[in-house]
mmCIF file of C-alpha atoms and ligand atoms in Angstrom:
data_model
loop_
_atom_site.group_PDB
_atom_site.id
_atom_site.type_symbol
_atom_site.label_atom_id
_atom_site.label_comp_id
_atom_site.label_asym_id
_atom_site.label_seq_id
_atom_site.Cartn_x
_atom_site.Cartn_y
_atom_site.Cartn_z
ATOM 1 C CA MET A 165 18.149 -18.546 -13.638
ATOM 2 C CA ASN A 166 20.125 -15.284 -13.634
ATOM 3 C CA ASN A 167 19.148 -12.433 -11.337
ATOM 4 C CA ARG A 168 17.393 -10.463 -14.060
ATOM 5 C CA GLU A 169 14.969 -13.299 -14.777
ATOM 6 C CA ARG A 170 13.909 -13.831 -11.197
ATOM 7 C CA PRO A 171 10.469 -12.563 -10.184
ATOM 8 C CA ILE A 172 9.614 -9.467 -8.151
ATOM 9 C CA GLY A 173 8.098 -10.287 -4.748
ATOM 10 C CA PHE A 174 5.059 -8.389 -3.524
ATOM 11 C CA PHE A 175 3.573 -8.544 -0.059
ATOM 12 C CA ASP A 176 0.494 -7.160 1.666
ATOM 13 C CA SER A 177 -1.626 -8.143 4.660
ATOM 14 C CA GLY A 178 -4.254 -9.215 2.122
ATOM 15 C CA VAL A 179 -5.641 -8.112 -1.229
ATOM 16 C CA GLY A 180 -4.686 -4.420 -0.871
ATOM 17 C CA GLY A 181 -1.235 -4.698 -2.442
ATOM 18 C CA ILE A 182 -2.912 -5.791 -5.663
ATOM 19 C CA SER A 183 -3.697 -2.098 -6.223
ATOM 20 C CA VAL A 184 0.073 -1.459 -6.338
ATOM 21 C CA LEU A 185 0.749 -4.609 -8.350
ATOM 22 C CA LYS A 186 -1.743 -3.375 -10.961
ATOM 23 C CA GLU A 187 0.256 -0.161 -11.456
ATOM 24 C CA SER A 188 3.501 -2.159 -11.604
ATOM 25 C CA LEU A 189 2.166 -4.269 -14.447
ATOM 26 C CA LYS A 190 1.657 -1.112 -16.530
ATOM 27 C CA VAL A 191 5.193 0.175 -15.900
ATOM 28 C CA LEU A 192 7.026 -3.193 -15.904
ATOM 29 C CA PRO A 193 4.977 -5.451 -18.206
ATOM 30 C CA ASN A 194 7.817 -7.893 -18.923
ATOM 31 C CA GLU A 195 8.606 -8.697 -15.305
ATOM 32 C CA ASP A 196 7.340 -11.806 -13.498
ATOM 33 C CA PHE A 197 5.660 -11.188 -10.140
ATOM 34 C CA VAL A 198 4.987 -13.339 -7.084
ATOM 35 C CA TYR A 199 2.356 -11.831 -4.791
ATOM 36 C CA PHE A 200 1.699 -13.002 -1.255
ATOM 37 C CA GLY A 201 -1.389 -11.744 0.583
ATOM 38 C CA ASP A 202 -1.713 -12.682 4.242
ATOM 39 C CA SER A 203 -5.533 -12.493 4.279
ATOM 40 C CA LEU A 204 -5.693 -15.110 7.004
ATOM 41 C CA ASN A 205 -4.076 -12.673 9.442
ATOM 42 C CA ALA A 206 -5.580 -9.419 8.122
ATOM 43 C CA PRO A 207 -6.167 -6.802 9.289
ATOM 44 C CA TYR A 208 -2.682 -5.863 10.453
ATOM 45 C CA GLY A 209 -3.559 -2.254 11.270
ATOM 46 C CA THR A 210 -5.274 -3.018 14.567
ATOM 47 C CA ARG A 211 -2.598 -5.490 15.819
ATOM 48 C CA ASN A 212 0.446 -4.607 17.864
ATOM 49 C CA VAL A 213 3.736 -3.702 16.205
ATOM 50 C CA ASN A 214 5.582 -6.867 17.240
ATOM 51 C CA GLU A 215 2.899 -9.093 15.765
ATOM 52 C CA VAL A 216 3.022 -7.162 12.488
ATOM 53 C CA LYS A 217 6.829 -7.381 12.408
ATOM 54 C CA LYS A 218 6.689 -11.147 12.940
ATOM 55 C CA LEU A 219 4.044 -11.682 10.258
ATOM 56 C CA THR A 220 5.988 -9.476 7.841
ATOM 57 C CA PHE A 221 9.237 -11.390 8.411
ATOM 58 C CA ASN A 222 7.374 -14.660 7.743
ATOM 59 C CA ALA A 223 5.955 -13.245 4.527
ATOM 60 C CA VAL A 224 9.367 -12.055 3.361
ATOM 61 C CA ASP A 225 10.846 -15.503 4.079
ATOM 62 C CA PHE A 226 8.044 -17.028 1.994
ATOM 63 C CA LEU A 227 8.859 -14.718 -0.934
ATOM 64 C CA LEU A 228 12.604 -15.354 -0.648
ATOM 65 C CA ASP A 229 11.873 -19.095 -0.918
ATOM 66 C CA LYS A 230 10.218 -18.306 -4.253
ATOM 67 C CA GLY A 231 13.524 -16.855 -5.477
ATOM 68 C CA VAL A 232 12.502 -13.189 -5.779
ATOM 69 C CA LYS A 233 15.108 -10.554 -6.739
ATOM 70 C CA VAL A 234 13.492 -7.601 -4.949
ATOM 71 C CA ILE A 235 10.702 -7.214 -2.410
ATOM 72 C CA VAL A 236 7.910 -4.649 -2.378
ATOM 73 C CA ILE A 237 6.138 -4.255 0.945
ATOM 74 C CA ALA A 238 2.883 -3.070 -0.638
ATOM 75 C CA CYS A 239 1.378 -2.358 2.767
ATOM 76 C CA ASN A 240 1.639 0.974 4.584
ATOM 77 C CA THR A 241 1.083 -0.701 7.942
ATOM 78 C CA ALA A 242 3.813 -3.342 7.522
ATOM 79 C CA THR A 243 6.144 -0.683 6.124
ATOM 80 C CA SER A 244 5.710 1.570 9.145
ATOM 81 C CA ALA A 245 6.111 -1.317 11.590
ATOM 82 C CA ALA A 246 8.907 -3.302 9.991
ATOM 83 C CA ILE A 247 10.803 -1.674 7.102
ATOM 84 C CA ASP A 248 13.889 -0.674 9.127
ATOM 85 C CA ALA A 249 14.135 -4.094 10.795
ATOM 86 C CA LEU A 250 13.681 -5.826 7.421
ATOM 87 C CA ARG A 251 16.477 -3.842 5.796
ATOM 88 C CA GLU A 252 18.713 -4.617 8.727
ATOM 89 C CA ARG A 253 18.070 -8.373 8.512
ATOM 90 C CA TYR A 254 17.924 -8.890 4.733
ATOM 91 C CA THR A 255 20.916 -6.953 3.504
ATOM 92 C CA GLY A 256 21.371 -8.779 0.204
ATOM 93 C CA ILE A 257 18.131 -7.722 -1.471
ATOM 94 C CA PRO A 258 16.459 -4.362 -2.209
ATOM 95 C CA ILE A 259 13.325 -3.852 -0.095
ATOM 96 C CA ILE A 260 10.876 -1.159 -1.126
ATOM 97 C CA GLY A 261 8.142 0.156 1.148
ATOM 98 C CA ILE A 262 5.118 2.397 0.747
ATOM 99 C CA GLU A 263 4.028 5.446 2.705
ATOM 100 C CA PRO A 264 1.067 7.841 2.497
ATOM 101 C CA ALA A 265 1.564 10.115 -0.546
ATOM 102 C CA LEU A 266 1.599 13.345 1.412
ATOM 103 C CA LYS A 267 3.933 15.260 -0.901
ATOM 104 C CA PRO A 268 1.680 15.276 -4.000
ATOM 105 C CA ALA A 269 -1.315 15.985 -1.763
ATOM 106 C CA VAL A 270 0.351 19.056 -0.254
ATOM 107 C CA GLU A 271 1.280 20.282 -3.725
ATOM 108 C CA VAL A 272 -2.354 20.395 -4.821
ATOM 109 C CA SER A 273 -3.706 21.626 -1.500
ATOM 110 C CA ARG A 274 -1.926 24.917 -0.827
ATOM 111 C CA GLY A 275 -3.365 26.471 2.299
ATOM 112 C CA LYS A 276 -6.282 24.065 2.539
ATOM 113 C CA SER A 277 -6.861 20.782 4.376
ATOM 114 C CA VAL A 278 -5.573 17.291 3.549
ATOM 115 C CA ILE A 279 -7.174 14.178 5.062
ATOM 116 C CA ILE A 280 -4.998 11.066 5.398
ATOM 117 C CA MET A 281 -7.047 7.877 5.592
ATOM 118 C CA ALA A 282 -4.977 4.970 6.922
ATOM 119 C CA THR A 283 -4.984 2.151 9.462
ATOM 120 C CA PRO A 284 -4.677 3.074 13.150
ATOM 121 C CA MET A 285 -1.150 1.613 13.267
ATOM 122 C CA THR A 286 0.156 3.559 10.274
ATOM 123 C CA LEU A 287 -1.002 6.817 11.845
ATOM 124 C CA VAL A 288 0.540 6.264 15.278
ATOM 125 C CA GLU A 289 3.930 5.010 14.119
ATOM 126 C CA LYS A 290 6.994 7.271 14.078
ATOM 127 C CA LYS A 291 7.364 7.032 10.317
ATOM 128 C CA PHE A 292 4.091 8.902 9.877
ATOM 129 C CA SER A 293 4.794 11.591 12.476
ATOM 130 C CA ASP A 294 8.183 12.215 10.803
ATOM 131 C CA LEU A 295 6.430 12.555 7.455
ATOM 132 C CA MET A 296 3.794 14.869 8.894
ATOM 133 C CA LYS A 297 6.429 17.168 10.404
ATOM 134 C CA LEU A 298 7.749 17.855 6.898
ATOM 135 C CA TYR A 299 4.461 19.325 5.732
ATOM 136 C CA ASN A 300 2.201 20.404 8.581
ATOM 137 C CA GLU A 301 3.253 24.025 8.386
ATOM 138 C CA GLU A 302 2.086 24.256 4.785
ATOM 139 C CA VAL A 303 -1.351 22.656 5.117
ATOM 140 C CA ASN A 304 -3.800 21.469 7.736
ATOM 141 C CA ILE A 305 -3.162 17.697 7.860
ATOM 142 C CA ILE A 306 -5.929 15.570 9.351
ATOM 143 C CA PRO A 307 -5.051 11.917 10.143
ATOM 144 C CA LEU A 308 -8.188 9.771 9.862
ATOM 145 C CA PRO A 309 -7.805 6.221 11.238
ATOM 146 C CA CYS A 310 -10.201 3.881 9.444
ATOM 147 C CA ALA A 311 -10.469 0.744 11.589
ATOM 148 C CA GLY A 312 -12.863 -1.741 9.987
ATOM 149 C CA LEU A 313 -12.441 -0.613 6.377
ATOM 150 C CA VAL A 314 -9.809 -3.227 5.506
ATOM 151 C CA GLU A 315 -12.165 -5.961 6.756
ATOM 152 C CA LEU A 316 -14.946 -4.794 4.421
ATOM 153 C CA ILE A 317 -12.594 -4.750 1.440
ATOM 154 C CA GLU A 318 -11.090 -8.141 2.361
ATOM 155 C CA ASN A 319 -14.668 -9.458 2.246
ATOM 156 C CA GLY A 320 -15.087 -8.141 -1.274
ATOM 157 C CA ILE A 321 -17.345 -5.247 -0.210
ATOM 158 C CA ILE A 322 -16.029 -2.388 -2.347
ATOM 159 C CA GLU A 323 -19.260 -0.665 -3.361
ATOM 160 C CA GLY A 324 -22.842 -0.259 -2.202
ATOM 161 C CA ASN A 325 -24.604 0.834 0.972
ATOM 162 C CA GLU A 326 -22.252 -0.568 3.569
ATOM 163 C CA ILE A 327 -19.179 1.196 2.166
ATOM 164 C CA GLU A 328 -21.149 4.359 1.510
ATOM 165 C CA GLU A 329 -22.442 4.499 5.092
ATOM 166 C CA TYR A 330 -18.986 3.762 6.498
ATOM 167 C CA LEU A 331 -17.374 6.574 4.513
ATOM 168 C CA LYS A 332 -20.139 9.107 5.187
ATOM 169 C CA GLU A 333 -19.921 8.455 8.914
ATOM 170 C CA LYS A 334 -16.114 8.845 8.872
ATOM 171 C CA LEU A 335 -16.178 12.071 6.880
ATOM 172 C CA LYS A 336 -19.212 13.826 8.287
ATOM 173 C CA LYS A 337 -17.289 15.883 10.844
ATOM 174 C CA PHE A 338 -15.183 17.484 8.108
ATOM 175 C CA GLY A 339 -18.098 18.874 6.074
ATOM 176 C CA HIS A 340 -17.329 22.459 7.122
ATOM 177 C CA LEU A 341 -13.656 22.308 6.062
ATOM 178 C CA ASP A 342 -12.208 23.139 2.674
ATOM 179 C CA VAL A 343 -10.687 19.694 1.995
ATOM 180 C CA ALA A 344 -8.510 19.897 -1.117
ATOM 181 C CA SER A 345 -7.322 16.295 -1.124
ATOM 182 C CA ILE A 346 -7.647 12.905 0.524
ATOM 183 C CA VAL A 347 -4.628 10.596 0.690
ATOM 184 C CA LEU A 348 -5.337 6.871 0.600
ATOM 185 C CA GLY A 349 -2.685 5.755 3.087
ATOM 186 C CA CYS A 350 -3.577 2.074 2.906
ATOM 187 C CA THR A 351 -3.206 -0.037 -0.214
ATOM 188 C CA HIS A 352 -6.662 -1.553 0.268
ATOM 189 C CA TYR A 353 -8.386 1.815 -0.137
ATOM 190 C CA PRO A 354 -7.912 2.387 -3.897
ATOM 191 C CA PHE A 355 -10.549 -0.339 -4.340
ATOM 192 C CA ILE A 356 -13.164 1.973 -2.773
ATOM 193 C CA LYS A 357 -11.937 5.123 -4.550
ATOM 194 C CA ASN A 358 -15.049 5.351 -6.755
ATOM 195 C CA GLU A 359 -17.383 5.246 -3.762
ATOM 196 C CA LEU A 360 -15.288 7.860 -1.975
ATOM 197 C CA ALA A 361 -15.286 10.122 -5.046
ATOM 198 C CA LYS A 362 -19.094 9.978 -5.166
ATOM 199 C CA ILE A 363 -19.254 11.243 -1.579
ATOM 200 C CA VAL A 364 -16.600 13.974 -1.631
ATOM 201 C CA GLY A 365 -17.284 15.263 -5.154
ATOM 202 C CA GLU A 366 -14.863 16.205 -7.884
ATOM 203 C CA LYS A 367 -13.354 19.239 -6.139
ATOM 204 C CA THR A 368 -11.484 16.945 -3.728
ATOM 205 C CA VAL A 369 -8.506 15.157 -5.287
ATOM 206 C CA ILE A 370 -8.006 11.545 -4.156
ATOM 207 C CA ILE A 371 -4.364 10.439 -4.122
ATOM 208 C CA ASP A 372 -2.744 7.065 -3.517
ATOM 209 C CA GLY A 373 0.909 6.105 -3.150
ATOM 210 C CA SER A 374 1.109 3.401 -5.813
ATOM 211 C CA ILE A 375 2.814 5.438 -8.525
ATOM 212 C CA GLY A 376 5.605 6.647 -6.237
ATOM 213 C CA THR A 377 6.279 3.093 -5.084
ATOM 214 C CA VAL A 378 6.296 1.699 -8.613
ATOM 215 C CA ASN A 379 8.705 4.425 -9.756
ATOM 216 C CA GLN A 380 10.962 3.560 -6.842
ATOM 217 C CA LEU A 381 10.750 -0.142 -7.782
ATOM 218 C CA LYS A 382 11.816 0.644 -11.347
ATOM 219 C CA ARG A 383 14.709 2.805 -10.108
ATOM 220 C CA GLN A 384 15.933 -0.018 -7.841
ATOM 221 C CA LEU A 385 15.753 -2.580 -10.645
ATOM 222 C CA THR A 386 17.640 -0.230 -12.943
ATOM 223 C CA CYS A 387 20.394 0.772 -10.537
ATOM 224 C CA ASN A 388 20.905 -2.832 -9.364
ATOM 225 C CA ASN A 389 21.048 -3.923 -13.008
ATOM 226 C CA ILE A 390 18.289 -6.493 -12.577
ATOM 227 C CA LEU A 391 15.575 -5.313 -14.999
ATOM 228 C CA ASN A 392 14.178 -8.295 -16.879
ATOM 229 C CA GLU A 393 15.165 -7.937 -20.527
ATOM 230 C CA LYS A 394 12.760 -10.465 -21.987
ATOM 231 C CA LYS A 395 10.318 -9.161 -24.581
ATOM 232 C CA THR A 396 7.349 -11.340 -23.657
ATOM 233 C CA LYS A 397 4.637 -10.496 -21.155
ATOM 234 C CA GLY A 398 5.444 -11.427 -17.552
ATOM 235 C CA ILE A 399 3.663 -13.996 -15.395
ATOM 236 C CA VAL A 400 1.854 -13.077 -12.161
ATOM 237 C CA THR A 401 1.534 -15.747 -9.461
ATOM 238 C CA ILE A 402 -0.696 -14.991 -6.495
ATOM 239 C CA TYR A 403 -0.509 -16.781 -3.142
ATOM 240 C CA SER A 404 -2.815 -16.209 -0.210
ATOM 241 C CA SER A 405 -2.592 -17.519 3.338
ATOM 242 C CA SER A 406 -6.392 -17.738 3.306
ATOM 243 C CA ILE A 407 -8.194 -20.523 1.527
ATOM 244 C CA ASN A 408 -11.370 -18.424 1.249
ATOM 245 C CA ASP A 409 -9.641 -15.482 -0.353
ATOM 246 C CA ASN A 410 -11.620 -13.008 -2.442
ATOM 247 C CA THR A 411 -9.514 -12.070 -5.403
ATOM 248 C CA ILE A 412 -10.004 -8.845 -7.279
ATOM 249 C CA ASP A 413 -9.732 -8.908 -11.071
ATOM 250 C CA LEU A 414 -6.545 -7.294 -12.322
HETATM 251 N N1 DGL B 511 -3.024 -2.741 2.901
HETATM 252 C C1 DGL B 511 -2.608 -2.494 4.249
HETATM 253 C C2 DGL B 511 -1.989 -1.105 4.359
HETATM 254 O O1 DGL B 511 -1.603 -0.529 3.367
HETATM 255 C C3 DGL B 511 -3.723 -2.806 5.186
HETATM 256 C C4 DGL B 511 -3.254 -3.131 6.563
HETATM 257 C C5 DGL B 511 -4.206 -3.965 7.386
HETATM 258 O O2 DGL B 511 -4.288 -5.173 7.143
HETATM 259 O O3 DGL B 511 -4.817 -3.405 8.301
HETATM 260 O O4 DGL B 511 -1.839 -0.551 5.420
#
């Protein structure tokens, strides 16, 4: 198999990266994808950095065994903990990460507030504080760690009372602020976007980082000359470390 025909590897701590995979299928419909979700070990966001690094290295080794030509770390938490170490160790393959989409949020939020929902780990890591420094003079940036939300989504709870109560409780202290946008800084959260929109109303824009990551993936495939040229629809293969995984329809 030549390099162009090899699949694209996707990794997340669980089902969250499927939200990014879904966008990739629209932009790169002829590519084959291998997705690995480590639901058995999720959530990552409340672990320590070394554990997350170790789990991420294992996942990347698993994807490399499947013969992937590029790797997408479709997990904000694993990206913030491990992306530099991954690029240092695996020099022969492009590795793409994801980070909270602060730039587009700031663009629509001039002078107002932006809430960043993410896992506790994403928000305390250096990558996020570096990102925040770029923009916190332009807008009021509010990091909002959402421990427990990944677990609900991993259990297939993406709508209804439990999610609604969780989100209302998290957001109630910001009722007095003029919040222009909310950034979904965890790839699990797009699955609860509808519930969130019902609570915050249409004046607040909800932004996730999928599109930026998919555009970066396409750029990497193009500049490394490894875009799949076949004309037929690609195949998606999904692996999970959990036998009781809840899959979400693509
Ligand atoms: N989807 C992961 C992220 O983007 C969730 C991490 C977790 O398992 O806590 O951060």
